[in-house]
């Protein structure tokens, strides 16, 4: 019996989060080597359409929708015009949908409409993938971002569009021999890549199995799990009745209830900036 490793290392105190599955013996692994920007954005390249149109996307376990900027974006949408955008008229496999959609994130939001086309991830071809074309991305979040769009890796239950997330579409089309994916996010500026995402397996060269523990999911919405607060540095009041957390590869922030976060900030010596964000020297 083997187990899947869902490796999430963007938070220093967390070595890994593991979701347990039984694997097939013939393990087939797809590799993507994302780029990293300031160790806050981890993104890789996917392609949409025929011929392929390339986009840099964040593989986000905290959401379930896939979207890229559209060639039909508004003239005032600077975030669209300064990034790669999808041209449906240039793709022979494009299928119109037109359903309007809006998605709000922890920072940033997008508005657009649904379309369908072929998705290619490192040579893996996913047919009939429904995704959103963004026509409006207000604010500075997506304007300043290095990535073009977002590929949600969460469960279908939290999809704003109601469309099947790409990973589930891969499973429906029997493209992955094992129902799993894994992440390695590098914290070393000396590494040439920001890390890797593996579809259908994991890379045991990037973690020490002796440091890992298995954690069951508590919800089939986010990649959510229970924890008890963790280390001797944790104050006694944390998680007395149990805490829930989720592994979110789409953000570099640690977010939680105000009273608990205030205690954490005090313990680690974080300082609150003018933008309301708490920061600690590393």
PDB file of C-alpha atoms in Angstrom:
ATOM      1  CA  UNK A   1       0.000   0.000   0.000  1.00  0.00           C
ATOM      2  CA  UNK A   2       1.246   3.471  -0.892  1.00  0.00           C
ATOM      3  CA  UNK A   3      -0.012   6.927   0.028  1.00  0.00           C
ATOM      4  CA  UNK A   4      -0.291  10.281  -1.667  1.00  0.00           C
ATOM      5  CA  UNK A   5       1.735  13.228  -0.454  1.00  0.00           C
ATOM      6  CA  UNK A   6       0.122  16.648  -0.747  1.00  0.00           C
ATOM      7  CA  UNK A   7       3.263  18.655  -0.087  1.00  0.00           C
ATOM      8  CA  UNK A   8       2.629  22.245   1.018  1.00  0.00           C
ATOM      9  CA  UNK A   9       5.743  24.055   2.212  1.00  0.00           C
ATOM     10  CA  UNK A  10       5.017  27.747   1.715  1.00  0.00           C
ATOM     11  CA  UNK A  11       4.421  28.145   5.485  1.00  0.00           C
ATOM     12  CA  UNK A  12       7.719  27.576   7.334  1.00  0.00           C
ATOM     13  CA  UNK A  13       6.194  25.738  10.338  1.00  0.00           C
ATOM     14  CA  UNK A  14       4.350  23.216   8.172  1.00  0.00           C
ATOM     15  CA  UNK A  15       6.480  20.470   6.661  1.00  0.00           C
ATOM     16  CA  UNK A  16       3.722  18.774   4.707  1.00  0.00           C
ATOM     17  CA  UNK A  17       0.045  17.997   4.560  1.00  0.00           C
ATOM     18  CA  UNK A  18      -0.902  14.501   3.485  1.00  0.00           C
ATOM     19  CA  UNK A  19      -4.123  13.246   1.993  1.00  0.00           C
ATOM     20  CA  UNK A  20      -4.376   9.448   2.020  1.00  0.00           C
ATOM     21  CA  UNK A  21      -5.293   7.403  -1.051  1.00  0.00           C
ATOM     22  CA  UNK A  22      -4.468   3.912  -2.276  1.00  0.00           C
ATOM     23  CA  UNK A  23      -2.285   4.099  -5.377  1.00  0.00           C
ATOM     24  CA  UNK A  24      -1.958   1.882  -8.388  1.00  0.00           C
ATOM     25  CA  UNK A  25       1.399   0.169  -8.674  1.00  0.00           C
ATOM     26  CA  UNK A  26       2.212   1.696 -12.082  1.00  0.00           C
ATOM     27  CA  UNK A  27       2.723   5.280 -10.989  1.00  0.00           C
ATOM     28  CA  UNK A  28       2.677   7.799 -13.826  1.00  0.00           C
ATOM     29  CA  UNK A  29       3.925  11.274 -12.993  1.00  0.00           C
ATOM     30  CA  UNK A  30       3.409  14.539 -14.834  1.00  0.00           C
ATOM     31  CA  UNK A  31       5.799  17.330 -13.925  1.00  0.00           C
ATOM     32  CA  UNK A  32       5.349  21.076 -14.113  1.00  0.00           C
ATOM     33  CA  UNK A  33       8.070  23.418 -12.934  1.00  0.00           C
ATOM     34  CA  UNK A  34       6.428  26.698 -11.866  1.00  0.00           C
ATOM     35  CA  UNK A  35       8.203  30.003 -11.726  1.00  0.00           C
ATOM     36  CA  UNK A  36       8.360  31.938  -8.484  1.00  0.00           C
ATOM     37  CA  UNK A  37       7.973  35.678  -7.955  1.00  0.00           C
ATOM     38  CA  UNK A  38       9.202  36.938  -4.573  1.00  0.00           C
ATOM     39  CA  UNK A  39       8.246  33.525  -3.101  1.00  0.00           C
ATOM     40  CA  UNK A  40       4.637  34.744  -3.183  1.00  0.00           C
ATOM     41  CA  UNK A  41       3.468  33.755  -6.666  1.00  0.00           C
ATOM     42  CA  UNK A  42       4.142  30.197  -7.818  1.00  0.00           C
ATOM     43  CA  UNK A  43       2.978  29.726 -11.390  1.00  0.00           C
ATOM     44  CA  UNK A  44       3.484  27.537 -14.443  1.00  0.00           C
ATOM     45  CA  UNK A  45       2.511  27.461 -18.107  1.00  0.00           C
ATOM     46  CA  UNK A  46      -0.608  25.841 -19.561  1.00  0.00           C
ATOM     47  CA  UNK A  47      -2.012  26.077 -23.085  1.00  0.00           C
ATOM     48  CA  UNK A  48      -5.560  26.524 -24.351  1.00  0.00           C
ATOM     49  CA  UNK A  49      -6.942  25.973 -27.852  1.00  0.00           C
ATOM     50  CA  UNK A  50      -5.790  24.748 -31.267  1.00  0.00           C
ATOM     51  CA  UNK A  51      -3.126  25.833 -32.027  1.00  0.00           C
ATOM     52  CA  UNK A  52      -2.082  26.208 -28.377  1.00  0.00           C
ATOM     53  CA  UNK A  53      -2.164  29.637 -26.729  1.00  0.00           C
ATOM     54  CA  UNK A  54       0.125  29.813 -23.686  1.00  0.00           C
ATOM     55  CA  UNK A  55      -0.758  31.280 -20.287  1.00  0.00           C
ATOM     56  CA  UNK A  56       1.032  31.527 -16.960  1.00  0.00           C
ATOM     57  CA  UNK A  57      -1.368  30.446 -14.214  1.00  0.00           C
ATOM     58  CA  UNK A  58      -1.318  29.965 -10.466  1.00  0.00           C
ATOM     59  CA  UNK A  59      -2.364  26.425  -9.510  1.00  0.00           C
ATOM     60  CA  UNK A  60      -4.661  27.365  -6.647  1.00  0.00           C
ATOM     61  CA  UNK A  61      -5.899  24.758  -4.157  1.00  0.00           C
ATOM     62  CA  UNK A  62      -8.009  27.482  -2.527  1.00  0.00           C
ATOM     63  CA  UNK A  63     -10.415  27.836  -5.473  1.00  0.00           C
ATOM     64  CA  UNK A  64     -11.963  25.674  -8.196  1.00  0.00           C
ATOM     65  CA  UNK A  65     -12.381  27.870 -11.279  1.00  0.00           C
ATOM     66  CA  UNK A  66     -10.050  28.138 -14.269  1.00  0.00           C
ATOM     67  CA  UNK A  67      -9.823  31.474 -16.048  1.00  0.00           C
ATOM     68  CA  UNK A  68      -7.541  33.477 -18.328  1.00  0.00           C
ATOM     69  CA  UNK A  69      -7.816  37.013 -19.763  1.00  0.00           C
ATOM     70  CA  UNK A  70      -9.952  37.421 -22.885  1.00  0.00           C
ATOM     71  CA  UNK A  71      -9.301  39.240 -26.152  1.00  0.00           C
ATOM     72  CA  UNK A  72     -12.789  40.680 -25.596  1.00  0.00           C
ATOM     73  CA  UNK A  73     -11.751  42.464 -22.409  1.00  0.00           C
ATOM     74  CA  UNK A  74     -12.767  46.063 -21.919  1.00  0.00           C
ATOM     75  CA  UNK A  75     -10.461  48.819 -23.145  1.00  0.00           C
ATOM     76  CA  UNK A  76      -9.965  50.041 -19.563  1.00  0.00           C
ATOM     77  CA  UNK A  77      -8.938  46.601 -18.286  1.00  0.00           C
ATOM     78  CA  UNK A  78      -5.189  47.190 -18.072  1.00  0.00           C
ATOM     79  CA  UNK A  79      -4.629  43.853 -16.328  1.00  0.00           C
ATOM     80  CA  UNK A  80      -5.863  42.140 -19.480  1.00  0.00           C
ATOM     81  CA  UNK A  81      -3.874  44.128 -22.013  1.00  0.00           C
ATOM     82  CA  UNK A  82      -0.617  43.752 -20.069  1.00  0.00           C
ATOM     83  CA  UNK A  83      -0.887  39.943 -19.962  1.00  0.00           C
ATOM     84  CA  UNK A  84      -1.441  37.105 -22.417  1.00  0.00           C
ATOM     85  CA  UNK A  85      -5.092  36.867 -23.443  1.00  0.00           C
ATOM     86  CA  UNK A  86      -7.180  34.156 -25.089  1.00  0.00           C
ATOM     87  CA  UNK A  87      -8.297  34.664 -28.694  1.00  0.00           C
ATOM     88  CA  UNK A  88     -11.270  32.376 -29.295  1.00  0.00           C
ATOM     89  CA  UNK A  89     -11.369  33.245 -32.997  1.00  0.00           C
ATOM     90  CA  UNK A  90      -7.882  31.794 -33.413  1.00  0.00           C
ATOM     91  CA  UNK A  91      -8.806  28.360 -32.007  1.00  0.00           C
ATOM     92  CA  UNK A  92     -10.419  25.651 -34.158  1.00  0.00           C
ATOM     93  CA  UNK A  93     -11.535  23.738 -31.041  1.00  0.00           C
ATOM     94  CA  UNK A  94     -13.311  26.671 -29.360  1.00  0.00           C
ATOM     95  CA  UNK A  95     -16.939  26.132 -28.300  1.00  0.00           C
ATOM     96  CA  UNK A  96     -19.010  29.143 -27.239  1.00  0.00           C
ATOM     97  CA  UNK A  97     -20.905  29.192 -23.944  1.00  0.00           C
ATOM     98  CA  UNK A  98     -21.380  32.819 -22.944  1.00  0.00           C
ATOM     99  CA  UNK A  99     -22.633  32.353 -19.381  1.00  0.00           C
ATOM    100  CA  UNK A 100     -21.572  35.372 -17.317  1.00  0.00           C
ATOM    101  CA  UNK A 101     -19.458  34.848 -14.213  1.00  0.00           C
ATOM    102  CA  UNK A 102     -17.859  36.860 -11.420  1.00  0.00           C
ATOM    103  CA  UNK A 103     -15.279  35.520  -8.956  1.00  0.00           C
ATOM    104  CA  UNK A 104     -14.083  37.263  -5.789  1.00  0.00           C
ATOM    105  CA  UNK A 105     -10.788  36.235  -4.181  1.00  0.00           C
ATOM    106  CA  UNK A 106      -9.126  37.207  -0.911  1.00  0.00           C
ATOM    107  CA  UNK A 107      -7.464  39.949  -2.925  1.00  0.00           C
ATOM    108  CA  UNK A 108      -8.762  40.811  -6.369  1.00  0.00           C
ATOM    109  CA  UNK A 109     -11.789  39.862  -8.432  1.00  0.00           C
ATOM    110  CA  UNK A 110     -12.653  39.103 -12.043  1.00  0.00           C
ATOM    111  CA  UNK A 111     -15.721  39.265 -14.274  1.00  0.00           C
ATOM    112  CA  UNK A 112     -16.207  37.496 -17.564  1.00  0.00           C
ATOM    113  CA  UNK A 113     -18.007  34.679 -19.355  1.00  0.00           C
ATOM    114  CA  UNK A 114     -17.618  30.946 -19.865  1.00  0.00           C
ATOM    115  CA  UNK A 115     -16.131  29.226 -22.908  1.00  0.00           C
ATOM    116  CA  UNK A 116     -14.941  25.720 -23.759  1.00  0.00           C
ATOM    117  CA  UNK A 117     -11.750  24.544 -25.435  1.00  0.00           C
ATOM    118  CA  UNK A 118      -8.887  22.084 -25.257  1.00  0.00           C
ATOM    119  CA  UNK A 119      -6.497  22.432 -22.310  1.00  0.00           C
ATOM    120  CA  UNK A 120      -2.883  21.248 -22.467  1.00  0.00           C
ATOM    121  CA  UNK A 121      -0.719  20.850 -19.358  1.00  0.00           C
ATOM    122  CA  UNK A 122       2.843  19.756 -20.049  1.00  0.00           C
ATOM    123  CA  UNK A 123       1.702  17.601 -22.963  1.00  0.00           C
ATOM    124  CA  UNK A 124      -1.386  16.236 -21.195  1.00  0.00           C
ATOM    125  CA  UNK A 125      -4.421  17.040 -23.391  1.00  0.00           C
ATOM    126  CA  UNK A 126      -7.732  17.661 -21.601  1.00  0.00           C
ATOM    127  CA  UNK A 127     -10.686  17.825 -23.989  1.00  0.00           C
ATOM    128  CA  UNK A 128     -13.785  19.985 -23.582  1.00  0.00           C
ATOM    129  CA  UNK A 129     -12.575  22.056 -20.647  1.00  0.00           C
ATOM    130  CA  UNK A 130     -14.965  24.805 -19.565  1.00  0.00           C
ATOM    131  CA  UNK A 131     -13.172  27.932 -18.361  1.00  0.00           C
ATOM    132  CA  UNK A 132     -13.812  31.639 -17.929  1.00  0.00           C
ATOM    133  CA  UNK A 133     -12.610  34.441 -20.168  1.00  0.00           C
ATOM    134  CA  UNK A 134     -11.941  37.492 -17.991  1.00  0.00           C
ATOM    135  CA  UNK A 135     -13.104  40.793 -19.489  1.00  0.00           C
ATOM    136  CA  UNK A 136     -12.702  42.908 -16.346  1.00  0.00           C
ATOM    137  CA  UNK A 137     -10.114  42.567 -13.559  1.00  0.00           C
ATOM    138  CA  UNK A 138     -10.538  45.711 -11.424  1.00  0.00           C
ATOM    139  CA  UNK A 139      -7.913  46.920  -8.985  1.00  0.00           C
ATOM    140  CA  UNK A 140      -4.166  46.380  -8.868  1.00  0.00           C
ATOM    141  CA  UNK A 141      -3.962  42.708  -7.841  1.00  0.00           C
ATOM    142  CA  UNK A 142      -4.028  41.134 -11.300  1.00  0.00           C
ATOM    143  CA  UNK A 143      -2.457  44.169 -12.964  1.00  0.00           C
ATOM    144  CA  UNK A 144       0.717  43.767 -10.889  1.00  0.00           C
ATOM    145  CA  UNK A 145       0.737  39.959 -10.937  1.00  0.00           C
ATOM    146  CA  UNK A 146       3.252  38.013 -13.010  1.00  0.00           C
ATOM    147  CA  UNK A 147       0.689  35.323 -13.821  1.00  0.00           C
ATOM    148  CA  UNK A 148      -2.047  35.683 -16.439  1.00  0.00           C
ATOM    149  CA  UNK A 149      -4.807  33.671 -14.780  1.00  0.00           C
ATOM    150  CA  UNK A 150      -5.739  31.095 -12.165  1.00  0.00           C
ATOM    151  CA  UNK A 151      -6.375  27.353 -12.352  1.00  0.00           C
ATOM    152  CA  UNK A 152      -8.431  26.195  -9.375  1.00  0.00           C
ATOM    153  CA  UNK A 153      -7.442  22.837  -7.860  1.00  0.00           C
ATOM    154  CA  UNK A 154     -10.251  22.653  -5.286  1.00  0.00           C
ATOM    155  CA  UNK A 155     -13.443  20.622  -5.191  1.00  0.00           C
ATOM    156  CA  UNK A 156     -16.384  21.161  -7.603  1.00  0.00           C
ATOM    157  CA  UNK A 157     -18.594  22.232  -4.682  1.00  0.00           C
ATOM    158  CA  UNK A 158     -16.860  25.634  -4.464  1.00  0.00           C
ATOM    159  CA  UNK A 159     -16.743  26.335  -8.203  1.00  0.00           C
ATOM    160  CA  UNK A 160     -18.306  29.750  -8.898  1.00  0.00           C
ATOM    161  CA  UNK A 161     -19.045  28.784 -12.494  1.00  0.00           C
ATOM    162  CA  UNK A 162     -20.404  25.318 -11.793  1.00  0.00           C
ATOM    163  CA  UNK A 163     -17.893  23.975 -14.325  1.00  0.00           C
ATOM    164  CA  UNK A 164     -15.869  20.851 -13.626  1.00  0.00           C
ATOM    165  CA  UNK A 165     -12.372  21.832 -12.397  1.00  0.00           C
ATOM    166  CA  UNK A 166      -9.554  20.693 -14.718  1.00  0.00           C
ATOM    167  CA  UNK A 167      -8.293  17.958 -12.372  1.00  0.00           C
ATOM    168  CA  UNK A 168     -11.760  16.406 -12.204  1.00  0.00           C
ATOM    169  CA  UNK A 169     -12.043  16.644 -15.975  1.00  0.00           C
ATOM    170  CA  UNK A 170      -8.735  14.764 -16.238  1.00  0.00           C
ATOM    171  CA  UNK A 171     -10.090  12.022 -13.990  1.00  0.00           C
ATOM    172  CA  UNK A 172     -13.333  11.794 -15.969  1.00  0.00           C
ATOM    173  CA  UNK A 173     -11.286  11.322 -19.140  1.00  0.00           C
ATOM    174  CA  UNK A 174      -9.062   8.703 -17.441  1.00  0.00           C
ATOM    175  CA  UNK A 175      -5.937  10.797 -17.991  1.00  0.00           C
ATOM    176  CA  UNK A 176      -4.502  10.204 -14.518  1.00  0.00           C
ATOM    177  CA  UNK A 177      -3.838   6.664 -13.285  1.00  0.00           C
ATOM    178  CA  UNK A 178      -4.078   7.835  -9.656  1.00  0.00           C
ATOM    179  CA  UNK A 179      -6.479  10.286  -8.038  1.00  0.00           C
ATOM    180  CA  UNK A 180      -3.905  12.646  -6.638  1.00  0.00           C
ATOM    181  CA  UNK A 181      -1.650  15.603  -7.202  1.00  0.00           C
ATOM    182  CA  UNK A 182       1.193  17.063  -5.177  1.00  0.00           C
ATOM    183  CA  UNK A 183       3.074  20.328  -4.768  1.00  0.00           C
ATOM    184  CA  UNK A 184       6.603  21.273  -3.855  1.00  0.00           C
ATOM    185  CA  UNK A 185       7.102  25.021  -3.326  1.00  0.00           C
ATOM    186  CA  UNK A 186      10.724  26.082  -3.038  1.00  0.00           C
ATOM    187  CA  UNK A 187      11.844  28.627  -0.459  1.00  0.00           C
ATOM    188  CA  UNK A 188      15.397  28.777  -1.808  1.00  0.00           C
ATOM    189  CA  UNK A 189      16.272  31.726  -4.099  1.00  0.00           C
ATOM    190  CA  UNK A 190      19.195  29.638  -5.376  1.00  0.00           C
ATOM    191  CA  UNK A 191      16.945  27.084  -7.098  1.00  0.00           C
ATOM    192  CA  UNK A 192      16.315  27.687 -10.799  1.00  0.00           C
ATOM    193  CA  UNK A 193      12.599  26.919 -10.496  1.00  0.00           C
ATOM    194  CA  UNK A 194       9.980  27.909  -7.953  1.00  0.00           C
ATOM    195  CA  UNK A 195       9.029  24.303  -7.353  1.00  0.00           C
ATOM    196  CA  UNK A 196       6.874  21.710  -9.047  1.00  0.00           C
ATOM    197  CA  UNK A 197       3.355  20.384  -9.347  1.00  0.00           C
ATOM    198  CA  UNK A 198       2.904  16.704 -10.087  1.00  0.00           C
ATOM    199  CA  UNK A 199      -0.315  15.246 -11.483  1.00  0.00           C
ATOM    200  CA  UNK A 200      -0.846  11.591 -10.635  1.00  0.00           C
ATOM    201  CA  UNK A 201       2.047  11.188  -8.191  1.00  0.00           C
ATOM    202  CA  UNK A 202       4.817  12.853  -6.237  1.00  0.00           C
ATOM    203  CA  UNK A 203       8.561  13.394  -6.258  1.00  0.00           C
ATOM    204  CA  UNK A 204      10.182  11.790  -3.216  1.00  0.00           C
ATOM    205  CA  UNK A 205      13.456  13.556  -4.001  1.00  0.00           C
ATOM    206  CA  UNK A 206      12.113  16.815  -2.542  1.00  0.00           C
ATOM    207  CA  UNK A 207      10.977  15.691   0.903  1.00  0.00           C
ATOM    208  CA  UNK A 208      12.078  13.473   3.768  1.00  0.00           C
ATOM    209  CA  UNK A 209       9.379  10.805   4.329  1.00  0.00           C
ATOM    210  CA  UNK A 210      10.353  10.551   8.006  1.00  0.00           C
ATOM    211  CA  UNK A 211       9.027  14.091   8.608  1.00  0.00           C
ATOM    212  CA  UNK A 212       5.565  13.415   7.205  1.00  0.00           C
ATOM    213  CA  UNK A 213       2.237  12.615   8.855  1.00  0.00           C
ATOM    214  CA  UNK A 214      -1.133  11.672   7.397  1.00  0.00           C
ATOM    215  CA  UNK A 215      -4.054  14.038   7.886  1.00  0.00           C
ATOM    216  CA  UNK A 216      -7.634  13.240   6.773  1.00  0.00           C
ATOM    217  CA  UNK A 217      -9.783  15.892   5.116  1.00  0.00           C
ATOM    218  CA  UNK A 218     -12.624  17.342   7.180  1.00  0.00           C
ATOM    219  CA  UNK A 219     -14.477  18.918   4.240  1.00  0.00           C
ATOM    220  CA  UNK A 220     -14.835  18.146   0.541  1.00  0.00           C
ATOM    221  CA  UNK A 221     -14.787  21.775  -0.491  1.00  0.00           C
ATOM    222  CA  UNK A 222     -11.383  23.180   0.352  1.00  0.00           C
ATOM    223  CA  UNK A 223      -8.360  21.021   1.162  1.00  0.00           C
ATOM    224  CA  UNK A 224      -9.347  21.398   4.814  1.00  0.00           C
ATOM    225  CA  UNK A 225      -7.984  19.566   7.842  1.00  0.00           C
ATOM    226  CA  UNK A 226      -7.993  19.756  11.646  1.00  0.00           C
ATOM    227  CA  UNK A 227      -4.969  20.759  13.718  1.00  0.00           C
ATOM    228  CA  UNK A 228      -4.260  21.425  17.396  1.00  0.00           C
ATOM    229  CA  UNK A 229      -1.963  24.433  17.280  1.00  0.00           C
ATOM    230  CA  UNK A 230       1.292  22.617  16.866  1.00  0.00           C
ATOM    231  CA  UNK A 231       4.461  23.693  18.651  1.00  0.00           C
ATOM    232  CA  UNK A 232       5.659  24.653  22.178  1.00  0.00           C
ATOM    233  CA  UNK A 233       5.683  28.289  21.043  1.00  0.00           C
ATOM    234  CA  UNK A 234       1.908  28.194  20.661  1.00  0.00           C
ATOM    235  CA  UNK A 235       0.026  29.954  23.458  1.00  0.00           C
ATOM    236  CA  UNK A 236      -2.356  27.877  25.588  1.00  0.00           C
ATOM    237  CA  UNK A 237      -5.546  29.523  24.343  1.00  0.00           C
ATOM    238  CA  UNK A 238      -5.127  28.413  20.740  1.00  0.00           C
ATOM    239  CA  UNK A 239      -7.295  25.606  19.473  1.00  0.00           C
ATOM    240  CA  UNK A 240      -8.718  24.559  22.833  1.00  0.00           C
ATOM    241  CA  UNK A 241     -11.820  23.233  21.088  1.00  0.00           C
ATOM    242  CA  UNK A 242     -10.029  22.340  17.867  1.00  0.00           C
ATOM    243  CA  UNK A 243      -9.018  24.368  14.825  1.00  0.00           C
ATOM    244  CA  UNK A 244      -9.582  23.958  11.109  1.00  0.00           C
ATOM    245  CA  UNK A 245      -7.144  25.047   8.409  1.00  0.00           C
ATOM    246  CA  UNK A 246      -6.806  24.656   4.670  1.00  0.00           C
ATOM    247  CA  UNK A 247      -3.769  24.211   2.449  1.00  0.00           C
ATOM    248  CA  UNK A 248      -3.946  27.045  -0.074  1.00  0.00           C
ATOM    249  CA  UNK A 249      -1.251  27.248  -2.756  1.00  0.00           C
ATOM    250  CA  UNK A 250      -2.779  30.429  -4.148  1.00  0.00           C
ATOM    251  CA  UNK A 251      -1.661  32.735  -1.355  1.00  0.00           C
ATOM    252  CA  UNK A 252       1.413  33.482   0.732  1.00  0.00           C
ATOM    253  CA  UNK A 253      -0.709  34.793   3.612  1.00  0.00           C
ATOM    254  CA  UNK A 254      -1.601  33.136   6.921  1.00  0.00           C
ATOM    255  CA  UNK A 255      -5.226  34.093   7.577  1.00  0.00           C
ATOM    256  CA  UNK A 256      -7.410  33.361  10.607  1.00  0.00           C
ATOM    257  CA  UNK A 257      -9.753  34.770  13.298  1.00  0.00           C
ATOM    258  CA  UNK A 258      -8.677  38.187  14.536  1.00  0.00           C
ATOM    259  CA  UNK A 259      -8.110  37.208  18.180  1.00  0.00           C
ATOM    260  CA  UNK A 260      -5.983  34.180  17.305  1.00  0.00           C
ATOM    261  CA  UNK A 261      -3.988  36.070  14.663  1.00  0.00           C
ATOM    262  CA  UNK A 262      -3.333  38.872  17.172  1.00  0.00           C
ATOM    263  CA  UNK A 263      -1.874  36.325  19.596  1.00  0.00           C
ATOM    264  CA  UNK A 264       0.249  34.748  16.873  1.00  0.00           C
ATOM    265  CA  UNK A 265       1.596  38.153  15.854  1.00  0.00           C
ATOM    266  CA  UNK A 266       2.514  38.941  19.455  1.00  0.00           C
ATOM    267  CA  UNK A 267       4.330  35.628  19.935  1.00  0.00           C
ATOM    268  CA  UNK A 268       6.384  35.908  16.736  1.00  0.00           C
ATOM    269  CA  UNK A 269       7.030  39.650  17.044  1.00  0.00           C
ATOM    270  CA  UNK A 270       5.180  40.684  13.895  1.00  0.00           C
ATOM    271  CA  UNK A 271       4.648  44.366  13.135  1.00  0.00           C
ATOM    272  CA  UNK A 272       1.512  45.793  11.556  1.00  0.00           C
ATOM    273  CA  UNK A 273       2.155  47.936   8.468  1.00  0.00           C
ATOM    274  CA  UNK A 274       0.148  50.848   7.081  1.00  0.00           C
ATOM    275  CA  UNK A 275      -1.701  48.404   4.829  1.00  0.00           C
ATOM    276  CA  UNK A 276      -2.930  46.406   7.822  1.00  0.00           C
ATOM    277  CA  UNK A 277      -0.691  43.437   7.017  1.00  0.00           C
ATOM    278  CA  UNK A 278       1.446  41.899   9.773  1.00  0.00           C
ATOM    279  CA  UNK A 279       5.053  41.186   8.800  1.00  0.00           C
ATOM    280  CA  UNK A 280       7.945  39.478  10.524  1.00  0.00           C
ATOM    281  CA  UNK A 281      11.631  39.622   9.611  1.00  0.00           C
ATOM    282  CA  UNK A 282      12.914  36.370   8.114  1.00  0.00           C
TER     283      UNK A 282
END
